Short mmCIF file of C-alpha atoms (C1' of nucleotides) in Angstrom, two decimals:
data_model
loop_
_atom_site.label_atom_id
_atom_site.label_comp_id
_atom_site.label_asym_id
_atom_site.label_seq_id
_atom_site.Cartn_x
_atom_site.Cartn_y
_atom_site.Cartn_z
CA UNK A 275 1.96 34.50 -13.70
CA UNK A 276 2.61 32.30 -16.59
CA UNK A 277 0.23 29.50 -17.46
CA UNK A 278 1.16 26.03 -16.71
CA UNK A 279 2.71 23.72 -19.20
CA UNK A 280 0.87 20.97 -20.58
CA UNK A 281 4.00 19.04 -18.92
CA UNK A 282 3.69 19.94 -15.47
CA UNK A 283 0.16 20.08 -15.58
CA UNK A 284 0.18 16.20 -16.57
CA UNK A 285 2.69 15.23 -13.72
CA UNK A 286 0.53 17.68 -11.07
CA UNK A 287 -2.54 15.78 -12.12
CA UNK A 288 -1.03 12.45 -11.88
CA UNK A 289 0.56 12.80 -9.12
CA UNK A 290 -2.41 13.85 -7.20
CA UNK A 291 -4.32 10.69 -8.52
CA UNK A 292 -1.66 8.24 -7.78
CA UNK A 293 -2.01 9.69 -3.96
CA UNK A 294 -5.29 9.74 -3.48
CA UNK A 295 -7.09 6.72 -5.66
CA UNK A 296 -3.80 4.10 -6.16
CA UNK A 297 -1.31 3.70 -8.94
CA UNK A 298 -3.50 0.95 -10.52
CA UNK A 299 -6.86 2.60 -10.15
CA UNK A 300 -5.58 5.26 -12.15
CA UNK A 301 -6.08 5.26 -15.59
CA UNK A 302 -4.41 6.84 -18.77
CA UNK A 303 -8.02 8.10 -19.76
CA UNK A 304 -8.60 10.29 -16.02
CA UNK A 305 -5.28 11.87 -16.56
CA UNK A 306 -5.56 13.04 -20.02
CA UNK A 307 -9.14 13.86 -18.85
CA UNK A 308 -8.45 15.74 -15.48
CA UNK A 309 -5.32 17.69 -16.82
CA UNK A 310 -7.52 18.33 -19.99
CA UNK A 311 -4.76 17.59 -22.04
CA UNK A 312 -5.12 14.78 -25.32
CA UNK A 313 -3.56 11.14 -24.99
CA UNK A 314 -0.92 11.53 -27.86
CA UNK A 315 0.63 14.77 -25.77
CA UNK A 316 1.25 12.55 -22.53
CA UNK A 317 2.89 9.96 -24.45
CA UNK A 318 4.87 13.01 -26.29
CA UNK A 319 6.56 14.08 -22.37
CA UNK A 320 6.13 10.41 -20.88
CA UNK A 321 7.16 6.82 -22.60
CA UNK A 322 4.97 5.36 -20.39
CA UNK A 323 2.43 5.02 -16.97
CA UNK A 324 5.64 3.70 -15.16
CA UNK A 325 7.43 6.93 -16.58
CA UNK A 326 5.17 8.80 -15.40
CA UNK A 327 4.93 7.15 -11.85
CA UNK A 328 8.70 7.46 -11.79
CA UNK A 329 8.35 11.46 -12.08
CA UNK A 330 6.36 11.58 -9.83
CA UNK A 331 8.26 9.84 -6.78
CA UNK A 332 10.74 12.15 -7.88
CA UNK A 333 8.67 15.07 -7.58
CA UNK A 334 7.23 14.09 -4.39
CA UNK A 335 10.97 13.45 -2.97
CA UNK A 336 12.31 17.04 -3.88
CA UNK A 337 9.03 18.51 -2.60
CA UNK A 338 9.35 16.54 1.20
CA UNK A 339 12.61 18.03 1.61
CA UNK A 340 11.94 21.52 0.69
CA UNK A 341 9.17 21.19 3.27
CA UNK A 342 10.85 19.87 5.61
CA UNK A 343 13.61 23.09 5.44
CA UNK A 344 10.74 24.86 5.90
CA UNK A 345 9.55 23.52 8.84
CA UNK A 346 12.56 23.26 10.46
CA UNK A 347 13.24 27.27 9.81
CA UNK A 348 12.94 28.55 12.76
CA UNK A 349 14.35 25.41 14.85
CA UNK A 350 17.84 26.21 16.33
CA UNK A 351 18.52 23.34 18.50
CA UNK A 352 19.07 19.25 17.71
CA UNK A 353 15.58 18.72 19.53
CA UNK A 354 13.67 21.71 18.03
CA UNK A 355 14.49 20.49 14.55
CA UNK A 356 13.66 16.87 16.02
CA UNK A 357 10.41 18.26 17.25
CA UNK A 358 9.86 19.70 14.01
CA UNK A 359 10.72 16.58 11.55
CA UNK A 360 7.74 15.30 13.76
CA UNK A 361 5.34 18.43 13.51
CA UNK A 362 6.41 17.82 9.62
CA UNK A 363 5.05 14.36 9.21
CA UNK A 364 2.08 15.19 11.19
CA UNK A 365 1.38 18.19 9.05
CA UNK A 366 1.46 16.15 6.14
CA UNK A 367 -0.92 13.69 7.21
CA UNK A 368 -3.52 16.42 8.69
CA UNK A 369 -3.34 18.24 4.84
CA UNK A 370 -3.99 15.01 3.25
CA UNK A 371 -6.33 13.91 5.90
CA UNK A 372 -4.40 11.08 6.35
CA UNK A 373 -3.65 9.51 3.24
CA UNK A 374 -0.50 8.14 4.07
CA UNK A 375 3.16 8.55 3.28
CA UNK A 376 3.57 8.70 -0.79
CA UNK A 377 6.72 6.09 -0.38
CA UNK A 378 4.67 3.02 2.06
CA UNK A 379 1.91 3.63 -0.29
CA UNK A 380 3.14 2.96 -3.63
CA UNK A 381 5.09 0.37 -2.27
CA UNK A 382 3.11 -1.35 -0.30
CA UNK A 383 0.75 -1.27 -3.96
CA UNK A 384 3.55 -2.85 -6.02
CA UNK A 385 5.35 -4.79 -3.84
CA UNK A 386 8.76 -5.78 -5.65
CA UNK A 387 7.22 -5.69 -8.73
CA UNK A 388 9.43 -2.95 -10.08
CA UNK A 389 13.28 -2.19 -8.63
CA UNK A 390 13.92 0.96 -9.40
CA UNK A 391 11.01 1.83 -8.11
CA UNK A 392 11.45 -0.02 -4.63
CA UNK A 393 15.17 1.39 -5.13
CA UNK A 394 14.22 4.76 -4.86
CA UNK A 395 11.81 4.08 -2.05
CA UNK A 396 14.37 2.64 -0.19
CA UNK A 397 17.04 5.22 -0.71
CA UNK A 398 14.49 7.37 -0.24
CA UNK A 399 13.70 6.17 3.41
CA UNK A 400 17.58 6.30 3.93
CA UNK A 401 18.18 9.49 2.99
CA UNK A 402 15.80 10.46 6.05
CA UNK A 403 17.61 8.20 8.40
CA UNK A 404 20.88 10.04 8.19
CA UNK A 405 19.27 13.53 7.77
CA UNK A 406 17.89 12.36 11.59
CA UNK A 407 21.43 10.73 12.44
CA UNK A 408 23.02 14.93 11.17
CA UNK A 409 20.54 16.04 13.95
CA UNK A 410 21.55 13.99 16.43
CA UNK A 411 25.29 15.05 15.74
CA UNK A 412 25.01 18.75 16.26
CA UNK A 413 24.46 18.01 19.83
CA UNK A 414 28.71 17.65 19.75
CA UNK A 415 31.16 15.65 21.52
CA UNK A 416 29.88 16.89 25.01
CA UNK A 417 27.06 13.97 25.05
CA UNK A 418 28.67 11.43 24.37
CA UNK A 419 26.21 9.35 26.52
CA UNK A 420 24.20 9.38 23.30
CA UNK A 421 24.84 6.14 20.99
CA UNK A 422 23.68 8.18 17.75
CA UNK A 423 23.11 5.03 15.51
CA UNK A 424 20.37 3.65 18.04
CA UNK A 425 18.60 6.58 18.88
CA UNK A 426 18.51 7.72 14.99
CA UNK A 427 17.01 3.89 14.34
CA UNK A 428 14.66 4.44 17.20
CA UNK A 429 13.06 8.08 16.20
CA UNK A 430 12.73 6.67 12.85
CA UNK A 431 11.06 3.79 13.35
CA UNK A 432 8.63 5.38 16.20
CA UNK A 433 7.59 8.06 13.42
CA UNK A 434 7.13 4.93 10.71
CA UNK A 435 4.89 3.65 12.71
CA UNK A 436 3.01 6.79 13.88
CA UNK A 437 2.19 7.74 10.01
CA UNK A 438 0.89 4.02 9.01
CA UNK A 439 -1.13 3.88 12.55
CA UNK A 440 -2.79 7.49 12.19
CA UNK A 441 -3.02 6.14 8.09
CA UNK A 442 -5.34 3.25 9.40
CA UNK A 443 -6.72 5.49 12.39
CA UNK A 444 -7.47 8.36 10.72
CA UNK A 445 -6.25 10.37 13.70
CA UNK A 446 -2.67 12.02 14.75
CA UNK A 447 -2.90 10.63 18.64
CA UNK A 448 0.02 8.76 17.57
CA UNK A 449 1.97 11.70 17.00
CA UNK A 450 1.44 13.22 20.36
CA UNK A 451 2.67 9.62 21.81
CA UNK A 452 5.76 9.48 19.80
CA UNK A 453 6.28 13.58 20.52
CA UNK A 454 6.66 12.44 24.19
CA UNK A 455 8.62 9.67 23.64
CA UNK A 456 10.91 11.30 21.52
CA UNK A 457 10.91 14.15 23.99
CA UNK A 458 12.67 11.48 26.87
CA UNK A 459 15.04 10.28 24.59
CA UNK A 460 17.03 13.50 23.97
CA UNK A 461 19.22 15.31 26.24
CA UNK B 288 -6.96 -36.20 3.40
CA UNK B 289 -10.01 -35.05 1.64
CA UNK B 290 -10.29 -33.16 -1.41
CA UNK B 291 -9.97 -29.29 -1.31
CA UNK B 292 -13.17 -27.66 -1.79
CA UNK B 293 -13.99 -25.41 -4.78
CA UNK B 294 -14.45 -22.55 -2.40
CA UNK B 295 -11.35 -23.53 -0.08
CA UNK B 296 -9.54 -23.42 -3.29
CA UNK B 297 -10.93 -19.84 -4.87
CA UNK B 298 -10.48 -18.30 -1.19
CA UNK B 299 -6.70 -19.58 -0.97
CA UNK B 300 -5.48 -18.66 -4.68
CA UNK B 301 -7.33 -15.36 -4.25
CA UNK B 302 -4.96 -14.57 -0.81
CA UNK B 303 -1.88 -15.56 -2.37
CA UNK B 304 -2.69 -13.35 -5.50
CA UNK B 305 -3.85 -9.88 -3.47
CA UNK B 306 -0.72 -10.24 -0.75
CA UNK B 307 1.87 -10.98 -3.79
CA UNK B 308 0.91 -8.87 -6.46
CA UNK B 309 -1.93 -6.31 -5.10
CA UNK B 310 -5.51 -6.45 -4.88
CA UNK B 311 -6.20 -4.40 -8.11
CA UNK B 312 -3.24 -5.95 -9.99
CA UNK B 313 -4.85 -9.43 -9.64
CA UNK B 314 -7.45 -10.25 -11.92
CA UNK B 315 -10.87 -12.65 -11.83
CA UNK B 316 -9.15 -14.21 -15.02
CA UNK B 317 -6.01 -15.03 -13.14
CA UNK B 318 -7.82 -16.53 -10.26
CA UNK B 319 -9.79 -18.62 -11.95
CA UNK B 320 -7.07 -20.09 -14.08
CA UNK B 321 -5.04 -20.41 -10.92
CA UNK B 322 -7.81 -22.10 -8.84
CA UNK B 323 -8.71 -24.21 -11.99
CA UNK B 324 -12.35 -23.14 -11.72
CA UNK B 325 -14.87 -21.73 -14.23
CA UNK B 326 -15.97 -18.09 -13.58
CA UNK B 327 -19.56 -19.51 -13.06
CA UNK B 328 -18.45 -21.40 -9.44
CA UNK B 329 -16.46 -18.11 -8.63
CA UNK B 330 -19.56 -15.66 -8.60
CA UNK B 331 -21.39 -18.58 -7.26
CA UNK B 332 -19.48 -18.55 -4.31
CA UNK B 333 -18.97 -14.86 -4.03
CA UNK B 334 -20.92 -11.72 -5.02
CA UNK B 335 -17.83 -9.72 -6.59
CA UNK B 336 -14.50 -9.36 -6.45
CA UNK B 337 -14.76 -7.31 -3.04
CA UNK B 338 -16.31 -9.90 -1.72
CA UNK B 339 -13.45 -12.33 -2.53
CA UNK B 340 -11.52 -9.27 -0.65
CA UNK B 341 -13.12 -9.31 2.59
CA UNK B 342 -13.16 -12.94 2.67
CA UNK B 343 -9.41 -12.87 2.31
CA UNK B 344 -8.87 -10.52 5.26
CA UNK B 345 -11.18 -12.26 8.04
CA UNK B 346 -9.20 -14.95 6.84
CA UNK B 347 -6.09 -13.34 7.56
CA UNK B 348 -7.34 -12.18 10.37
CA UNK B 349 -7.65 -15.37 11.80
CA UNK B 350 -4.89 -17.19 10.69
CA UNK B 351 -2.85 -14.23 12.28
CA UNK B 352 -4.11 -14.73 15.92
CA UNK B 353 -3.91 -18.87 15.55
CA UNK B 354 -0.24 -18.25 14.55
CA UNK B 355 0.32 -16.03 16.94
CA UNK B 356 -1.01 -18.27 19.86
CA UNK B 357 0.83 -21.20 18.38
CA UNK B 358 4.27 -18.80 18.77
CA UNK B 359 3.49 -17.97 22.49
CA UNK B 360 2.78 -21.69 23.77
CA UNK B 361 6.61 -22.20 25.34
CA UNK B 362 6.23 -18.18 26.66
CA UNK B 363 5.33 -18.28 30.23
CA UNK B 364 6.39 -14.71 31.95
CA UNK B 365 4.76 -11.70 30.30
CA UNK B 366 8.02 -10.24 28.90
CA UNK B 367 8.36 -13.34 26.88
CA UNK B 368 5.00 -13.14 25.30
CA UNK B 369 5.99 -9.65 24.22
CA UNK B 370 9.26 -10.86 22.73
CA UNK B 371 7.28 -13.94 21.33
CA UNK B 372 5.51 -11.03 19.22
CA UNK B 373 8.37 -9.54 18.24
CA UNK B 374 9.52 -13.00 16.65
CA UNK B 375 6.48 -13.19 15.11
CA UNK B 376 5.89 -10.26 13.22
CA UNK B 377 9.90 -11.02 11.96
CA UNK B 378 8.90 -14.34 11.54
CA UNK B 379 5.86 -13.44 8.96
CA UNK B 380 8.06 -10.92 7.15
CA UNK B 381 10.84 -13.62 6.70
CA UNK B 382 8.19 -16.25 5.49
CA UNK B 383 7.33 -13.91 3.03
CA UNK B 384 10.48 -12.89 1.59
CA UNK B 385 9.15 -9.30 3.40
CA UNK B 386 6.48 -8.74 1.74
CA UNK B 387 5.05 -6.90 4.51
CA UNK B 388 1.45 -6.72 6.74
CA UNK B 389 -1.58 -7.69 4.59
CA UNK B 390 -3.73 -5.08 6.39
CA UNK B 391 -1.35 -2.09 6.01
CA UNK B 392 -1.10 -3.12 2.64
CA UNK B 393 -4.49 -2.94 1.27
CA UNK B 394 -5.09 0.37 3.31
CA UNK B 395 -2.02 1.71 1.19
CA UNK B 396 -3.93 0.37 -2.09
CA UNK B 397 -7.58 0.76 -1.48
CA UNK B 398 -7.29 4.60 0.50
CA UNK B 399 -10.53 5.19 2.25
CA UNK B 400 -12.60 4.13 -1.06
CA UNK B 401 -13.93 1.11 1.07
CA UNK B 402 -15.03 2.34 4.54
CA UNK B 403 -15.96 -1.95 5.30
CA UNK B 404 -12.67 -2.69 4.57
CA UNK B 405 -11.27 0.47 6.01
CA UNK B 406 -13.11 0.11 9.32
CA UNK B 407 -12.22 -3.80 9.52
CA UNK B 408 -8.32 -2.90 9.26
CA UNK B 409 -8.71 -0.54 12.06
CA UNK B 410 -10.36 -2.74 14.32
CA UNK B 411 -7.75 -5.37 13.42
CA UNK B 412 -5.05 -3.58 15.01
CA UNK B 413 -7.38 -2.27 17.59
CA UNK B 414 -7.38 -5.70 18.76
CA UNK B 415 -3.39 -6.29 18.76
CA UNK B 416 -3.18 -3.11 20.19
CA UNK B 417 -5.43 -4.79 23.25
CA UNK B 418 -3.94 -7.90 22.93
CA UNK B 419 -0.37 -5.98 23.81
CA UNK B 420 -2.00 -4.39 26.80
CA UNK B 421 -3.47 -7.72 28.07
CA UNK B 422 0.21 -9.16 28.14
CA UNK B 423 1.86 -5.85 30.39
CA UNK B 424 -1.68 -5.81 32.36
CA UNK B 425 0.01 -9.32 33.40
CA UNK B 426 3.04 -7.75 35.15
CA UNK B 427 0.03 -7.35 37.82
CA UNK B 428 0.10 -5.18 40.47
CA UNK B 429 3.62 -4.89 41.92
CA UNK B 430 4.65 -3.19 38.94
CA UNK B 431 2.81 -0.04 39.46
CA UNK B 432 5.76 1.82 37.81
CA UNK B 433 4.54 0.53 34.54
CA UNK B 434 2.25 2.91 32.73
CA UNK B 435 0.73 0.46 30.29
CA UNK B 436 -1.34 2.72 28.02
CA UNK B 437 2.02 4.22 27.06
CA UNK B 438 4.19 1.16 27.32
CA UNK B 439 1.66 -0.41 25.02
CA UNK B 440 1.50 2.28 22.42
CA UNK B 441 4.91 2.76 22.75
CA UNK B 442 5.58 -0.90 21.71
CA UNK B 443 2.61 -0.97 18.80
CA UNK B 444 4.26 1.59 17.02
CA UNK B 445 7.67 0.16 16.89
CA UNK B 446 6.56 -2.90 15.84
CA UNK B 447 4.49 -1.07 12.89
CA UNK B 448 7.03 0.56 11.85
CA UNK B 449 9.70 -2.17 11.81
CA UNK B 450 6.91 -3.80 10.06
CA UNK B 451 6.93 -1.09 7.14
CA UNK B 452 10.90 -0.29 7.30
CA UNK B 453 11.53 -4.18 7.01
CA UNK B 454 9.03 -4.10 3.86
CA UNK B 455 11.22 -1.27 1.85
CA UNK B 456 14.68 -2.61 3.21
CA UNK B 457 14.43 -6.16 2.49
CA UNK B 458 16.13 -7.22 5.58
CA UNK B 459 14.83 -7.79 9.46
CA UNK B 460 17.25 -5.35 10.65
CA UNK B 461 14.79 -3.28 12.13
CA UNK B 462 13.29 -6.40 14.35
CA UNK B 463 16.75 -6.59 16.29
CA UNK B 464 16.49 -3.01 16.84
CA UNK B 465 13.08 -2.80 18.22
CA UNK B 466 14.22 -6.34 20.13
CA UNK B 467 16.31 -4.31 21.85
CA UNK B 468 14.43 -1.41 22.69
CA UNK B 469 11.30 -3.78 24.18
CA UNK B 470 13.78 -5.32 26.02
CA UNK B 471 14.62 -2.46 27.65
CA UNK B 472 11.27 -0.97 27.77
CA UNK B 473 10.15 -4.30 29.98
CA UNK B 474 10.44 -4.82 33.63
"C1'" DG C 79 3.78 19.75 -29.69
"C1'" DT C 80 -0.84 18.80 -29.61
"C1'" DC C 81 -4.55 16.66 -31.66
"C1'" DT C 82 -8.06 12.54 -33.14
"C1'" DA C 83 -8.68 7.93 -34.25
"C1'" DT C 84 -7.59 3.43 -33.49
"C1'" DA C 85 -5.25 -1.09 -32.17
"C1'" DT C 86 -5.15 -4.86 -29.06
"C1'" DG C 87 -6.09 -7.09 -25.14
"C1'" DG C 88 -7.90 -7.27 -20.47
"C1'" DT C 89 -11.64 -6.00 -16.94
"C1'" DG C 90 -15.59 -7.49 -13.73
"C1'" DA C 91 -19.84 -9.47 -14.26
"C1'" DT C 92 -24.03 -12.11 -16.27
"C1'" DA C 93 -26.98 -15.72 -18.89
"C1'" DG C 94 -28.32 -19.91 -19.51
"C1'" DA C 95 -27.10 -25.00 -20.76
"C1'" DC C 96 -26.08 -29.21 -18.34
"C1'" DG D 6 -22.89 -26.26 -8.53
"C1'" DT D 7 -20.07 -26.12 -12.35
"C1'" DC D 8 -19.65 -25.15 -16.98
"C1'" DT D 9 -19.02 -22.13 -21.65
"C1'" DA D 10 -20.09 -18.12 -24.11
"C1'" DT D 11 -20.57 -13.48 -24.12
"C1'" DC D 12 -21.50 -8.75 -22.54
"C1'" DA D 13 -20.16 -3.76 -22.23
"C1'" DC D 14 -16.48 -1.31 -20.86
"C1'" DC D 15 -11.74 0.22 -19.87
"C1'" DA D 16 -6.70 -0.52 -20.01
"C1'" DT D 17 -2.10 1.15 -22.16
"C1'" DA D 18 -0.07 2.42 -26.16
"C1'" DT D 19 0.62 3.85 -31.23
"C1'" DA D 20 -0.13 6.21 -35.97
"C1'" DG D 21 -0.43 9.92 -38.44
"C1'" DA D 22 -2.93 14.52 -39.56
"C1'" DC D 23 -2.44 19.39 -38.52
#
DNA sequence: GTCTATATGGTGATAGAC
DNA sequence: GTCTATCACCATATAGAC
């Protein structure tokens, strides 16, 4: 195994801090510190704290999808995978004992402060809404009872609200309710 | 009309400040210069800064349930007091250019560093969680259909999370949805 | 590419005069 | 109760040696 590059050591460090503490509450000096790496090398990979905050959204993105294929491995029909986009945001609360989701968090820090940040966020966010409107669509033409757009909307904000509510809870008893709720609404 | 109080003043610039631009992104300096106070009268009036902090969210708290019972006065049957809700979360996020919920906000900042402040958010939306079961518990008795743990929950977390969605998108799309959905949900 | 040293300005908080 | 002056510390970012 080869050892970890200053680089990705800096952005695994970061990243971690930015979760857990706040964008803001992090400073320069507990990166450079924590990743044991020296102040003039971070500025050498990143221009700046924003740069840095950028790569990590980024990061964070391509890693929630990669999960998510994961979890939904062994899922073969609409619901399963439903089911297991659920299980998935659940999981991810339970590991970080409920820290919250990455995107509300860092938004709900800077507000509109910076656009391509909230930019990402939001096209973040809307890349999940269709990925649960594909779902929906493999159940075919032969349920046509099912208006896709509102159900999609529906699941997605249900789940929304189950990660902020078990954020603030520090529970996942509003996973199970959304689990059954979800459960009525597909065929 | 009497003159605003030093305190009144501090306590009001400070809210503005922490909503719009974060809790840790606002600075004594800027308050004071906003409030046109000395630092002296601040930490006169308040220990620290997290003291300023806590007085900002009982006062949210507050103003939150007078608003709220000043949007329900023309709402007589119980499905209308729901609805009023509705309309007044959107209302809130359109007032604020969506800026979103002051209480999922500073969870999203602060993490768990603050267990007062933690605990004080939770039992804030304990209480609109109650508050949404005292309006179905009005459906009385002939509506024994109604599971109102469920129903209740069920409604919570749509709200919360066309709370959130409406944040990131910028737009009240997401109250129409939900709008909907209650609707439906409602005998 | 990584290092040390430093620049510049802001942070929350306190002391003591009036 | 409000004021000014000041504390000790930390922020992000840059310069230049190796």
């Amino acid at each position: 195994m080869k050892k970890e590059k200053a680089k990705d050591r800096i952005i695994r460090t970061a990243s971690d801090l930015f979760y857990r503490q706040g964008f803001n509450s992090t400073g320069i000096n507990q990166i450079i510190a924590e990743a044991d790496i020296a102040i003039g090398s971070l500025y050498n990979h990143f221009s700046s704290k924003n740069d840095l905050l950028q790569a990590y959204l980024v990061k964070e993105e391509a890693e929630w999808f990669k999960g998510f294929e994961d979890q939904i491995k062994n899922s073969n029909s609409p619901k399963d995978k439903m089911l297991a986009l659920i299980d998935y945001r659940k999981k991810l609360q339970d590991e970080s004992t409920f820290a919250g989701c990455h995107f509300i968090k860092i938004i709900s820090e800077l507000g509109d402060s910076s656009p391509v940040i909230s930019d990402f966020v939001k096209s973040h966010k809307e890349k999940q809404k269709i990925m649960i409107r594909e779902i929906l669509t493999q159940y075919g033409l032969e349920t046509k009872s099912l208006d896709i757009d509102s159900v999609a909307e529906h699941i997605f904000l249900l789940i929304e609200g189950a990660v902020v509510t078990s954020t603030i809870d520090k529970n996942a008893d509003a996973f199970a309710y959304i689990k059954k709720i979800i459960q009525g609404l597909l065929p």
